[in-house]
Short mmCIF file of C-alpha atoms in Angstrom, two decimals:
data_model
loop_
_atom_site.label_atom_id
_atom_site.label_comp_id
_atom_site.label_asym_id
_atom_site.label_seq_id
_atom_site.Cartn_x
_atom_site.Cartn_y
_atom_site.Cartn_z
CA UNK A 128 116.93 89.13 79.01
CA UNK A 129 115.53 88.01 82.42
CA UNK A 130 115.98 89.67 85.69
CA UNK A 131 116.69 87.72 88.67
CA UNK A 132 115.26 89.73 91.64
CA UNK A 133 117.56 89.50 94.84
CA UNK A 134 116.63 86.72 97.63
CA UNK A 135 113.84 88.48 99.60
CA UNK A 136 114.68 88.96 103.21
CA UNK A 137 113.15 87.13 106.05
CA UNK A 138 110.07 88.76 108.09
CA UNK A 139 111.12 91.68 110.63
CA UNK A 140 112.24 90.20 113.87
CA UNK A 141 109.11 89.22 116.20
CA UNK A 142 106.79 88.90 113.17
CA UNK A 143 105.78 85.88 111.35
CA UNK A 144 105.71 85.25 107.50
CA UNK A 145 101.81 84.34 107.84
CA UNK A 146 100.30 86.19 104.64
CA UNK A 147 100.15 83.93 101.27
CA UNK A 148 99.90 85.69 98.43
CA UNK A 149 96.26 85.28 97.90
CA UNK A 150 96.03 87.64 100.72
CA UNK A 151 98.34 90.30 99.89
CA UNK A 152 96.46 90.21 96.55
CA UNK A 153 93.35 90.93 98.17
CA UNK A 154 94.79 93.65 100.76
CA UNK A 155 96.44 95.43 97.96
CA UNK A 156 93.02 95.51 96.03
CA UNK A 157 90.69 96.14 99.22
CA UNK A 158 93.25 99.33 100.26
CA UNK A 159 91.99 101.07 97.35
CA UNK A 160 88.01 100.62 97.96
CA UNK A 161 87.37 102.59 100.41
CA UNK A 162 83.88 102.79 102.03
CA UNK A 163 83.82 106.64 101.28
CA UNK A 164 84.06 105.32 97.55
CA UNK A 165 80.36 103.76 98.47
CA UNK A 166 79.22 106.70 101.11
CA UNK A 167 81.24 109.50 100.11
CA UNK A 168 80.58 110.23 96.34
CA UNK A 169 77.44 111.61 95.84
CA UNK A 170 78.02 114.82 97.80
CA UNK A 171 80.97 114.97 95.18
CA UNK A 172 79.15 114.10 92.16
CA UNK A 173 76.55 116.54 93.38
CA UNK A 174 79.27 119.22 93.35
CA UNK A 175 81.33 118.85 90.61
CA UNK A 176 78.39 116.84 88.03
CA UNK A 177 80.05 114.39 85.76
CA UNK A 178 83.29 116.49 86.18
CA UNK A 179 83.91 114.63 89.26
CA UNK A 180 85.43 111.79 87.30
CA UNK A 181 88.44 114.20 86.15
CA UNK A 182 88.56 114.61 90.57
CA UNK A 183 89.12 111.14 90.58
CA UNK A 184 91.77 111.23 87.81
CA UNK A 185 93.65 113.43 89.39
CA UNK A 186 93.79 112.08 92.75
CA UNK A 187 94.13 108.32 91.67
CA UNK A 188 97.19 109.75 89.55
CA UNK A 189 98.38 111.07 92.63
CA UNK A 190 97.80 107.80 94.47
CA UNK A 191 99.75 106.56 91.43
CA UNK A 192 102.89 108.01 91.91
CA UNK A 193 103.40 108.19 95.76
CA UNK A 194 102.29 104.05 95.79
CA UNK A 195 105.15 104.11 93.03
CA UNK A 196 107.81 105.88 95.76
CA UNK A 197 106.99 104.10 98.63
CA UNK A 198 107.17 100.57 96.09
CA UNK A 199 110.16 102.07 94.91
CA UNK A 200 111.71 101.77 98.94
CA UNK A 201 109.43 98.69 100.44
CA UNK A 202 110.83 96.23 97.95
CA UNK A 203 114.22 97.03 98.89
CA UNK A 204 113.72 96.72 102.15
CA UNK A 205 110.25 95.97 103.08
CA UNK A 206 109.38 96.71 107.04
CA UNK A 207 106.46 96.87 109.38
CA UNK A 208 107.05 100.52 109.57
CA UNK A 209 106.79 101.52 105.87
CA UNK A 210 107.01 105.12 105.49
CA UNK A 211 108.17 105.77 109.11
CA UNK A 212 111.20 103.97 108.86
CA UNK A 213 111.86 105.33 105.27
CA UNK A 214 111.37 108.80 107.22
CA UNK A 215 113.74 107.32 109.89
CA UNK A 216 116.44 106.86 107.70
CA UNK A 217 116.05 109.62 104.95
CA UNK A 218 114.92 112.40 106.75
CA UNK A 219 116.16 111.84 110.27
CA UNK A 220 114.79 110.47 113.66
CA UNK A 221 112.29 113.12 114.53
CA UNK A 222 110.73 112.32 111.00
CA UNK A 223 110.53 108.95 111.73
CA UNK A 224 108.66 109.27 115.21
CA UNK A 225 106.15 111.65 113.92
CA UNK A 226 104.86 110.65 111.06
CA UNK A 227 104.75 107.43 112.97
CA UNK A 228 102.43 108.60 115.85
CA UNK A 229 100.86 110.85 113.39
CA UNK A 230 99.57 107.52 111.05
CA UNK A 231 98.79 105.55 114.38
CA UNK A 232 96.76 108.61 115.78
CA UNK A 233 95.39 108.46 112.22
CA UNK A 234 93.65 105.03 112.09
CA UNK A 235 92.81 105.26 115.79
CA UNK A 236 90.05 107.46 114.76
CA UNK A 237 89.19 105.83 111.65
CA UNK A 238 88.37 102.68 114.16
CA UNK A 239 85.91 104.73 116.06
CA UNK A 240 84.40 106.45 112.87
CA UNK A 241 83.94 102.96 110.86
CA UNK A 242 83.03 100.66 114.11
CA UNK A 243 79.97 103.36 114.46
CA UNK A 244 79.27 103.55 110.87
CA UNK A 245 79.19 99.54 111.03
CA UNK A 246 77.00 99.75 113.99
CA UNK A 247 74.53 101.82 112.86
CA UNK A 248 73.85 99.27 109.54
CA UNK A 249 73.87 96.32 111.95
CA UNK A 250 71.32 98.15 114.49
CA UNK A 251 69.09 98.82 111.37
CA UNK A 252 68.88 95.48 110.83
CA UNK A 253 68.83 94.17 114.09
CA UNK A 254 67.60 97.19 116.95
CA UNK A 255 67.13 94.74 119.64
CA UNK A 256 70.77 95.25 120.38
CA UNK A 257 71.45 99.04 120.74
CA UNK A 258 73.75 100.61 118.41
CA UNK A 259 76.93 101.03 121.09
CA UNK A 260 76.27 97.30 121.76
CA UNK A 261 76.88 96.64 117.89
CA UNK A 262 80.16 99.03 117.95
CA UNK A 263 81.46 96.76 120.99
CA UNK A 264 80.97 93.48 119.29
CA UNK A 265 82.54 94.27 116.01
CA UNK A 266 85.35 95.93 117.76
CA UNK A 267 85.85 92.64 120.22
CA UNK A 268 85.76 90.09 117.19
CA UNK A 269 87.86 91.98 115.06
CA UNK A 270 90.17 92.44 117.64
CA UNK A 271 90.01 88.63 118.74
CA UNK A 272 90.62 87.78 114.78
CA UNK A 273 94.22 89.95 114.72
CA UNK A 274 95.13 88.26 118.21
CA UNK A 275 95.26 84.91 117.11
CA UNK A 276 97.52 85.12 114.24
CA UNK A 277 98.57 87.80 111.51
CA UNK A 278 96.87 85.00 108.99
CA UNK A 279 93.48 85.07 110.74
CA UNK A 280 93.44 89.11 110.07
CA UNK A 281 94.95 87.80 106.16
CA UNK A 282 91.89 85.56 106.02
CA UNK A 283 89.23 88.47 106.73
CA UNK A 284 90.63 91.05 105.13
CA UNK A 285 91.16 88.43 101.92
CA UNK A 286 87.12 87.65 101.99
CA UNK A 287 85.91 91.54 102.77
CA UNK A 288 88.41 92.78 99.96
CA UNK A 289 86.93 89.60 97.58
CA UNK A 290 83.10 90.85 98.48
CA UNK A 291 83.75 94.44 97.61
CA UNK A 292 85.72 93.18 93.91
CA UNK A 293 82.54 90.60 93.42
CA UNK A 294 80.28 93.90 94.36
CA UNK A 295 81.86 96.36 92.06
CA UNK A 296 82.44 94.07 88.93
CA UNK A 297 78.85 93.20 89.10
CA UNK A 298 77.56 96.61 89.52
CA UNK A 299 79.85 98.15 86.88
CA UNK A 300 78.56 94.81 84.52
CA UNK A 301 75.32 95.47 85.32
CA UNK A 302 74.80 99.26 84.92
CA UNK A 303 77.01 98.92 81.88
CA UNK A 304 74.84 96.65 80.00
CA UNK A 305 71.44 98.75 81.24
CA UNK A 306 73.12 102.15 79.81
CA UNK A 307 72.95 100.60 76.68
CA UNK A 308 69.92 98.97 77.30
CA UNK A 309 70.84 95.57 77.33
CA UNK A 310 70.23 94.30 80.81
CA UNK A 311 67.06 92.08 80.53
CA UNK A 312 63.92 93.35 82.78
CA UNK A 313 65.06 96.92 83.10
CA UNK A 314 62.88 99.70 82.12
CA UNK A 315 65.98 102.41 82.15
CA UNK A 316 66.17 104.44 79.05
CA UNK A 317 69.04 103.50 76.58
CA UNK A 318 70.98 106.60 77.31
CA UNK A 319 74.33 105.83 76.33
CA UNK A 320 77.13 108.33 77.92
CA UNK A 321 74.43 111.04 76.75
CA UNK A 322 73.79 112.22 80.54
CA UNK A 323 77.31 113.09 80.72
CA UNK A 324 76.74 116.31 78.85
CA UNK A 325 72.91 116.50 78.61
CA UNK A 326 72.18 118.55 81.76
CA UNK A 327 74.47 121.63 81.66
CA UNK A 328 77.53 120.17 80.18
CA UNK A 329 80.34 118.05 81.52
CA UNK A 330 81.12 120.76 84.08
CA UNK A 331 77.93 122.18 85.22
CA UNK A 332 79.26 124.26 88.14
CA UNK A 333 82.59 125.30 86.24
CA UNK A 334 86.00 123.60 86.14
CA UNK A 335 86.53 125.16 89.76
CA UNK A 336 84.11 122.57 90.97
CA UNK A 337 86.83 119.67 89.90
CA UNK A 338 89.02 120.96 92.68
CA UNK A 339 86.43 121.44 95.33
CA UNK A 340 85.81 117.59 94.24
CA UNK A 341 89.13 116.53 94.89
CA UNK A 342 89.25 117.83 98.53
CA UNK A 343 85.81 115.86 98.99
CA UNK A 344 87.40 112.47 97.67
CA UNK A 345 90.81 112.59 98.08
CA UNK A 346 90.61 110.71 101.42
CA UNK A 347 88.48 108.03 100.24
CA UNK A 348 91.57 107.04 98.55
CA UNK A 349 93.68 106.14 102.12
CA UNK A 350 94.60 102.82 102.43
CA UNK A 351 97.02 102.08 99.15
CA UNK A 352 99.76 102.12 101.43
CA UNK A 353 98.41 99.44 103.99
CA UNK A 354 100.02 96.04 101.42
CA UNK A 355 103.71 98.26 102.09
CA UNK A 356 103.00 97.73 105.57
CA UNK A 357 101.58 93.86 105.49
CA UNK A 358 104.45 92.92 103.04
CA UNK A 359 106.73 92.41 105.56
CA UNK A 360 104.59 89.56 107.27
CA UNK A 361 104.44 87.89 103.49
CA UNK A 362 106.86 85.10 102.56
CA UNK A 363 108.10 87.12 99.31
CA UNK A 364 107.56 90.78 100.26
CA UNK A 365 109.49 92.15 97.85
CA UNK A 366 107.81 90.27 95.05
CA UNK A 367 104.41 91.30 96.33
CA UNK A 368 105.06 94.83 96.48
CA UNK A 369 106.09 95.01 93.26
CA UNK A 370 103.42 93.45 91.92
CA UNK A 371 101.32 95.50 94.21
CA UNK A 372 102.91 98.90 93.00
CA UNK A 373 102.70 97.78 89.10
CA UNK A 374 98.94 96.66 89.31
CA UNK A 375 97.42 99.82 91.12
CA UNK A 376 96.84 102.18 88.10
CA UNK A 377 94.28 99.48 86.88
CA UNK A 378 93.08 99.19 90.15
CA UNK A 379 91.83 102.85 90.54
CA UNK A 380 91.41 103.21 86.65
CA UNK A 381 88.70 100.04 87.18
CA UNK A 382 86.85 100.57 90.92
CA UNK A 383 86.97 104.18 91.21
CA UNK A 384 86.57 105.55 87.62
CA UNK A 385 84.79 102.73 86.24
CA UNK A 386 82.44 102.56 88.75
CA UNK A 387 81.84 106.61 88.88
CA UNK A 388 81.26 106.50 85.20
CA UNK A 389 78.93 103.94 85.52
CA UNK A 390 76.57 106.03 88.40
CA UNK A 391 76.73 109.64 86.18
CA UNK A 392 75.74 107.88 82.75
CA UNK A 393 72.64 105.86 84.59
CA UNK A 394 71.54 109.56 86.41
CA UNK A 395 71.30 113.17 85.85
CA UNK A 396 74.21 114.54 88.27
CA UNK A 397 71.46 116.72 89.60
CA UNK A 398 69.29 113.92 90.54
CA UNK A 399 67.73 114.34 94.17
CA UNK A 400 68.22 110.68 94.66
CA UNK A 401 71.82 111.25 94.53
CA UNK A 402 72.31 112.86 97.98
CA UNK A 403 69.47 111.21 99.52
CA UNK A 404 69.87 107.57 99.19
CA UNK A 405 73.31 107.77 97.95
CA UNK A 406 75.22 107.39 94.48
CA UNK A 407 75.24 103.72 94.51
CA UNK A 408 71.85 103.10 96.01
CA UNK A 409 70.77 105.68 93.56
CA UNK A 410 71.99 104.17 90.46
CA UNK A 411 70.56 100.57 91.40
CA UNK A 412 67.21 101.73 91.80
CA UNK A 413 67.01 103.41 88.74
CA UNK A 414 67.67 100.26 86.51
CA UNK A 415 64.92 98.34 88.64
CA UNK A 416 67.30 96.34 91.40
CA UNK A 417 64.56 95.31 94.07
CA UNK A 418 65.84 95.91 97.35
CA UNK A 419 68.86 98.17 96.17
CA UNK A 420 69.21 99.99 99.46
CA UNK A 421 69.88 96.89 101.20
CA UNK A 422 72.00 95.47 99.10
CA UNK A 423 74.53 98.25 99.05
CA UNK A 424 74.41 98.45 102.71
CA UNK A 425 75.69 95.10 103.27
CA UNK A 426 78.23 95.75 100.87
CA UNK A 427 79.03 99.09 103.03
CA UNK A 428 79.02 97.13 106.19
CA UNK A 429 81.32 94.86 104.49
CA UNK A 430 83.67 97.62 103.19
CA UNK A 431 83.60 99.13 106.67
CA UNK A 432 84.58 95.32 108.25
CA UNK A 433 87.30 95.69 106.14
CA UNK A 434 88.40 99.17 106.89
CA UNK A 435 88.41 98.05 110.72
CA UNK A 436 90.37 94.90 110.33
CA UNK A 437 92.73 96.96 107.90
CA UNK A 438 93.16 99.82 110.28
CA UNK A 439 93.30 97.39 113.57
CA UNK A 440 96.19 95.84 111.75
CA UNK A 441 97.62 99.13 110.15
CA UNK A 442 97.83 100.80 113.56
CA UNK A 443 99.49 98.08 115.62
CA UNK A 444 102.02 97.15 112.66
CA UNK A 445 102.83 100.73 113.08
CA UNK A 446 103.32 101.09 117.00
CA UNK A 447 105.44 97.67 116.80
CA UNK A 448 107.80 99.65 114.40
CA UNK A 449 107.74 102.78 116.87
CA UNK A 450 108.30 100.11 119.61
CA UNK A 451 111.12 98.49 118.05
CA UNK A 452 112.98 101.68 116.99
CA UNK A 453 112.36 102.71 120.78
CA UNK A 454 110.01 105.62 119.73
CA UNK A 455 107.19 104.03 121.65
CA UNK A 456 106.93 102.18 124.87
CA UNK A 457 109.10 98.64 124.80
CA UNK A 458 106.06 96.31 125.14
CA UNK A 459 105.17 97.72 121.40
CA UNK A 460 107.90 96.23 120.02
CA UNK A 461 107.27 92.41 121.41
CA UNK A 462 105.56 89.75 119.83
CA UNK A 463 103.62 86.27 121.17
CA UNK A 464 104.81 83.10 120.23
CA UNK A 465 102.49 83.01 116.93
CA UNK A 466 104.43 86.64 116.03
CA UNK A 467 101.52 89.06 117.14
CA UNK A 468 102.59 92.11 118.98
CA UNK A 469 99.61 91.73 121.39
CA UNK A 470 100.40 94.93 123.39
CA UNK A 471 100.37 97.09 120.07
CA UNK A 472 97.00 95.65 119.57
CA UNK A 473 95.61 96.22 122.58
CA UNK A 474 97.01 99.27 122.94
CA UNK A 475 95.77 100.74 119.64
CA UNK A 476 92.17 98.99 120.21
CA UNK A 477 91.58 101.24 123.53
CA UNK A 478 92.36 104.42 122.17
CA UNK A 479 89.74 103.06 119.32
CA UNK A 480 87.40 102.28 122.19
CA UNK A 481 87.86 105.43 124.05
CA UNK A 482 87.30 107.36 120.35
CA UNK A 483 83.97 105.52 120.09
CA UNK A 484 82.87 106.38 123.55
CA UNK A 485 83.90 110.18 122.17
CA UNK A 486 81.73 109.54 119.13
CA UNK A 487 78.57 108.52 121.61
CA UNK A 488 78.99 111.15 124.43
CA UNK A 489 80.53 114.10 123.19
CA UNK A 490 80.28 113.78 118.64
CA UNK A 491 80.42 117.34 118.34
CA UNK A 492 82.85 118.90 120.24
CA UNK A 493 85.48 116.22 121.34
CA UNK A 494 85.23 114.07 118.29
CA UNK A 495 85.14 116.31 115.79
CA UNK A 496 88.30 117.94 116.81
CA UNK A 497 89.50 114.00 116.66
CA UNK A 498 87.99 114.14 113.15
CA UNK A 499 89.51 117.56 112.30
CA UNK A 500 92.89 117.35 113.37
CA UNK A 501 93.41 113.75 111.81
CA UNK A 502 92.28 115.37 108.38
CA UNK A 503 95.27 116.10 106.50
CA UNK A 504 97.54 113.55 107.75
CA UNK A 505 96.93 111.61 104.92
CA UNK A 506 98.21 114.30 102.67
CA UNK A 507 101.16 114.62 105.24
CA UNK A 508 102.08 111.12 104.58
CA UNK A 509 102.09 111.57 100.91
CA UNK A 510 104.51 114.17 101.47
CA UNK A 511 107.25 112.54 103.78
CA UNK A 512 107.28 109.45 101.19
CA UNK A 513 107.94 112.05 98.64
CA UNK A 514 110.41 113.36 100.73
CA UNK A 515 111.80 110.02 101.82
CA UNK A 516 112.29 108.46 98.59
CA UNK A 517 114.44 111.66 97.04
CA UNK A 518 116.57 110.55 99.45
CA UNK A 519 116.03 106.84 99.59
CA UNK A 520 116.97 106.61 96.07
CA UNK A 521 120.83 107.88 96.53
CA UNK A 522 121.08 105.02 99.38
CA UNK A 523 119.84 102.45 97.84
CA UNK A 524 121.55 103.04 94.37
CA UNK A 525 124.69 103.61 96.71
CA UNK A 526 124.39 100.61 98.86
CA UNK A 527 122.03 98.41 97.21
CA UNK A 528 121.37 99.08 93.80
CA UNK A 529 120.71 95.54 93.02
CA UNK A 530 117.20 95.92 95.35
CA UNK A 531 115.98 98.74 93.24
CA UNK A 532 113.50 96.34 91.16
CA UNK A 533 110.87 99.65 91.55
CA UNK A 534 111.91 102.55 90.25
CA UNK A 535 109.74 105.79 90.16
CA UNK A 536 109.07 106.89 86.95
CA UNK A 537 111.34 110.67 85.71
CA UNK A 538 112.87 110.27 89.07
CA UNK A 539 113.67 113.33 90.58
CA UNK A 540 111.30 115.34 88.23
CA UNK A 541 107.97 113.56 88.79
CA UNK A 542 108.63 113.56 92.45
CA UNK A 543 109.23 117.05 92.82
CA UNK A 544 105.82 117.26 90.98
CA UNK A 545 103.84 115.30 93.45
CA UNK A 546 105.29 117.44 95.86
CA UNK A 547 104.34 120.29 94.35
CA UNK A 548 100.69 119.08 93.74
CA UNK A 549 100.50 117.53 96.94
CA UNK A 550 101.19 120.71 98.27
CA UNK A 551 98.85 123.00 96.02
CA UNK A 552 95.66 120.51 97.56
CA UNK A 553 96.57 121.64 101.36
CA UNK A 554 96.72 125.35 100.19
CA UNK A 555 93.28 124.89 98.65
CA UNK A 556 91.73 122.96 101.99
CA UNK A 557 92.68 126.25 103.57
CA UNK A 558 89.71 128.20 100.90
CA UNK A 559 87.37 125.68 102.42
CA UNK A 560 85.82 127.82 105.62
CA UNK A 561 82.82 125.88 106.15
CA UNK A 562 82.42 124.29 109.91
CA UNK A 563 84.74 121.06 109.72
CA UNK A 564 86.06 122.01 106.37
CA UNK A 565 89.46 121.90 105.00
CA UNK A 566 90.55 124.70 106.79
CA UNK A 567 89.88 123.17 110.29
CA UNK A 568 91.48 120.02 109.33
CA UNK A 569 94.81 121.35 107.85
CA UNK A 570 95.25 123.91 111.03
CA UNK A 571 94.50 121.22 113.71
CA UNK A 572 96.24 118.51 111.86
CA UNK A 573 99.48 120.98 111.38
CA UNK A 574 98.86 121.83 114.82
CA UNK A 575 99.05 118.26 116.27
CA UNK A 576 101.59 117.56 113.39
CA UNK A 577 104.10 120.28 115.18
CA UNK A 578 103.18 119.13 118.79
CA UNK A 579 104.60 115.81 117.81
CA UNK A 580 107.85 117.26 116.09
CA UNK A 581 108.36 119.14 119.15
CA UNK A 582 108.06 116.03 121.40
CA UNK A 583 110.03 114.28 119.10
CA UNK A 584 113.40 116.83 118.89
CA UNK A 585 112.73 116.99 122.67
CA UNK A 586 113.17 113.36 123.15
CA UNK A 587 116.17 113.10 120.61
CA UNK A 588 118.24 115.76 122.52
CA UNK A 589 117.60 114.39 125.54
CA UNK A 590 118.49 111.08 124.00
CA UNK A 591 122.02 112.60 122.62
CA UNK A 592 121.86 114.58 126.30
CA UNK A 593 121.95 110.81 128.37
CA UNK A 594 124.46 109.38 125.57
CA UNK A 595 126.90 111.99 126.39
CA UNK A 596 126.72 111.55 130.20
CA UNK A 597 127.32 107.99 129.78
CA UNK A 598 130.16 108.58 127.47
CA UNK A 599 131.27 110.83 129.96
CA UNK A 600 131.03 108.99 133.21
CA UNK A 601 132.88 106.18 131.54
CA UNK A 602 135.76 108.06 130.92
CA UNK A 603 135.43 109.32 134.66
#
């Protein structure tokens, strides 16, 4: 028996249906590799040993189910706001507008922290042009790239996303075949899955450890949510985020576990070269890859390309939804003639700039409270789709049940689950009392999280406050 999905809707109002499917392949793919998968995971492997791959379970199991929520509500209706307008609807207005503001504010700073990570690579190579000078220029052409057409910033993101697959297939290939010592030329020992347990067991600092892991990747994990947001701009959104939701467990199972299995068999966990050239780098060199170091950090610099064209497009698709729910400035809400909401872009791209200039002149004091109190909001997101889609579910099965082509899996029991999970990983951040630590980032985050609720109930009574004078003075 064959299902016939529903006629998919047209793109939101303003926007164009300029993503082929080739590109929302690619963008759902590319969300999930991070360049903290690339940067990021030696200090964890370092902490946790080979244990770190059970971090990595759990989190990519969380990733799981919330990217199996919000499918659940984008391919019934799929929208340029995602989760916010979910929020909107479910939860109430003041929902809506902050975890709206509170994703924008989000990727505002990941511009400034990935245009300076991509700088710094690009000076290295090049130091002729200072390092700001770098930052500038890939701001300006990425920015350029998502002015001309929502296609041109499909094209990018469709041949960084393909260079990071290419990259990780090969290097899982290739350090699979020397573990086993198959991979012609290579002078590595073959040591099987042996350095898994070899050098104080599978959990060398104790099964604590795996937690203190998961706070330390968790984040690397950000960006699943991004193809919700870029399905709307697609000419069958709901087909591609189903396919999207359906295909993610292989997706983490294959680039984040495979690959992290692949770097603790080649290398003691304990391995010096670990922290100071980095996992990857690390794992290359030890198999006899000439020029390993430079290799990976074109692949970084690639991976960060990505993460600024993603985030560029993430945080204007974002203030266009604010904009056209009127919980941002008008302009936000328009588009050109091609369907780009120039002023969202714009307006996103000089809070990036200004960031960056934060990064240069003031990195620790003014940035790093950028840094801290954007922490956790990706864990706050997690929890308003949770929240969203408990409700979500009752309207659509009550309205539309014929759009409910997702469906989360044990619905309401698994969701309550994530919830409570979700929940027990911000508890822990608070144990973490080192300088810029989980406990900075949960209290500023929560901080900025409430001044935004605030503003938002503020603006919705005065909203209900100028309705009722109207009504009023009408009847005057």
């Amino acid at each position: 028996m064959t299902t016939t999905l529903p006629e998919a809707p047209p793109a939101e109002p303003g926007l164009k249906a300029g993503l082929k499917n080739r590109h929302l392949s690619m963008i759902a793919i590319g969300g999930v590799i991070g360049a903290g998968l690339f940067v990021g995971s030696g200090s964890g492997i370092a902490t946790a040993g080979p244990g770190i791959l059970i971090s990595y379970a759990l989190v990519g199991v969380l990733v799981v189910l919330v990217m199996r929520m919000l499918g659940e509500m984008a391919a019934a209706n799929p929208t340029s706001g995602s989760f916010s307008a979910y929020a909107d609807r479910a939860l109430g207005r003041w929902a809506g507008f902050t975890i709206g503001w509170l994703y924008w504010f989000f990727w505002v700073v990941v511009l400034a922290v990935e245009a300076t990570a991509g700088a710094k690579i690009l000076a290295g190579w090049i130091p002729a042009v200072p390092q700001w000078g770098w930052a500038l220029i890939v701001m300006v052409v990425l920015t350029a790239s998502n002015l001309v057409s929502v296609s041109s910033y499909g094209e990018f993101e469709f041949w960084f996303a393909g260079i990071k697959v290419v990259a990780i297939a090969a290097f899982i290939v290739i350090g699979g075949l020397a573990i086993f010592g198959l991979l012609p030329g290579s002078d590595h020992p073959a040591s099987g899955f042996s350095n898994l347990t070899a050098h104080g067991g599978f959990l060398p600092n104790g099964p604590g450890a795996i937690l203190t892991g998961v706070l330390m990747v968790v984040f690397s994990f950000m960006g699943s949510e991004i193809v919700t947001l870029a399905a709307g701009e697609s000419a069958d959104p709901q087909g591609a985020v189903t396919k999207a939701t359906n295909s993610v467990i292989w997706r983490i199972a294959v680039f984040y576990l495979g690959s992290i299995l692949i770097v603790v068999s080649l290398l003691r966990w304990d391995d010096p070269a670990i922290l100071e050239d980095g996992s990857y780098v690390a794992a290359l060199s030890s198999i006899g890859i000439p020029h390993a170091a430079q290799i990976m950090n074109a692949i970084v610099l690639t991976s960060v390309l990505s993460c600024l064209n993603s985030g560029l497009y993430t945080a204007s698709r974002m203030a266009f939804s604010l904009g056209r729910r009127n919980d941002a400035p008008a302009a936000f809400g328009t588009t050109t003639d091609r369907g780009v909401p120039r002023a969202a872009i714009l307006a996103s791209v000089v809070f990036g700039f200004v960031a960056v200039a934060f990064n240069y002149l003031w990195p620790d004091t003014v940035f790093q409270f950028l840094l801290n109190s954007s922490g956790a909001i990706a864990l706050f997101v997690w929890l308003v789709i949770c929240f969203s889609q408990l409700k979500m579910r009752k309207i659509i099965e009550r309205e539309t049940p014929e759009k409910l082509v997702v469906r989360m899996w044990l619905y309401p029991y698994l969701t309550w689950a994530t919830i409570a999970l979700i929940a027990f990983v911000l508890v822990y951040m608070l144990t973490d009392t080192a300088d810029g630590g989980g406990r900075d980032q949960v209290v500023l985050s929560t901080l900025v999280a409430i001044g935004v609720v605030v503003v938002a109930v503020v603006r919705q009574r005065l909203g209900r406050g100028a309705a009722h004078d109207a009504v009023t003075s009408s009847k005057a």
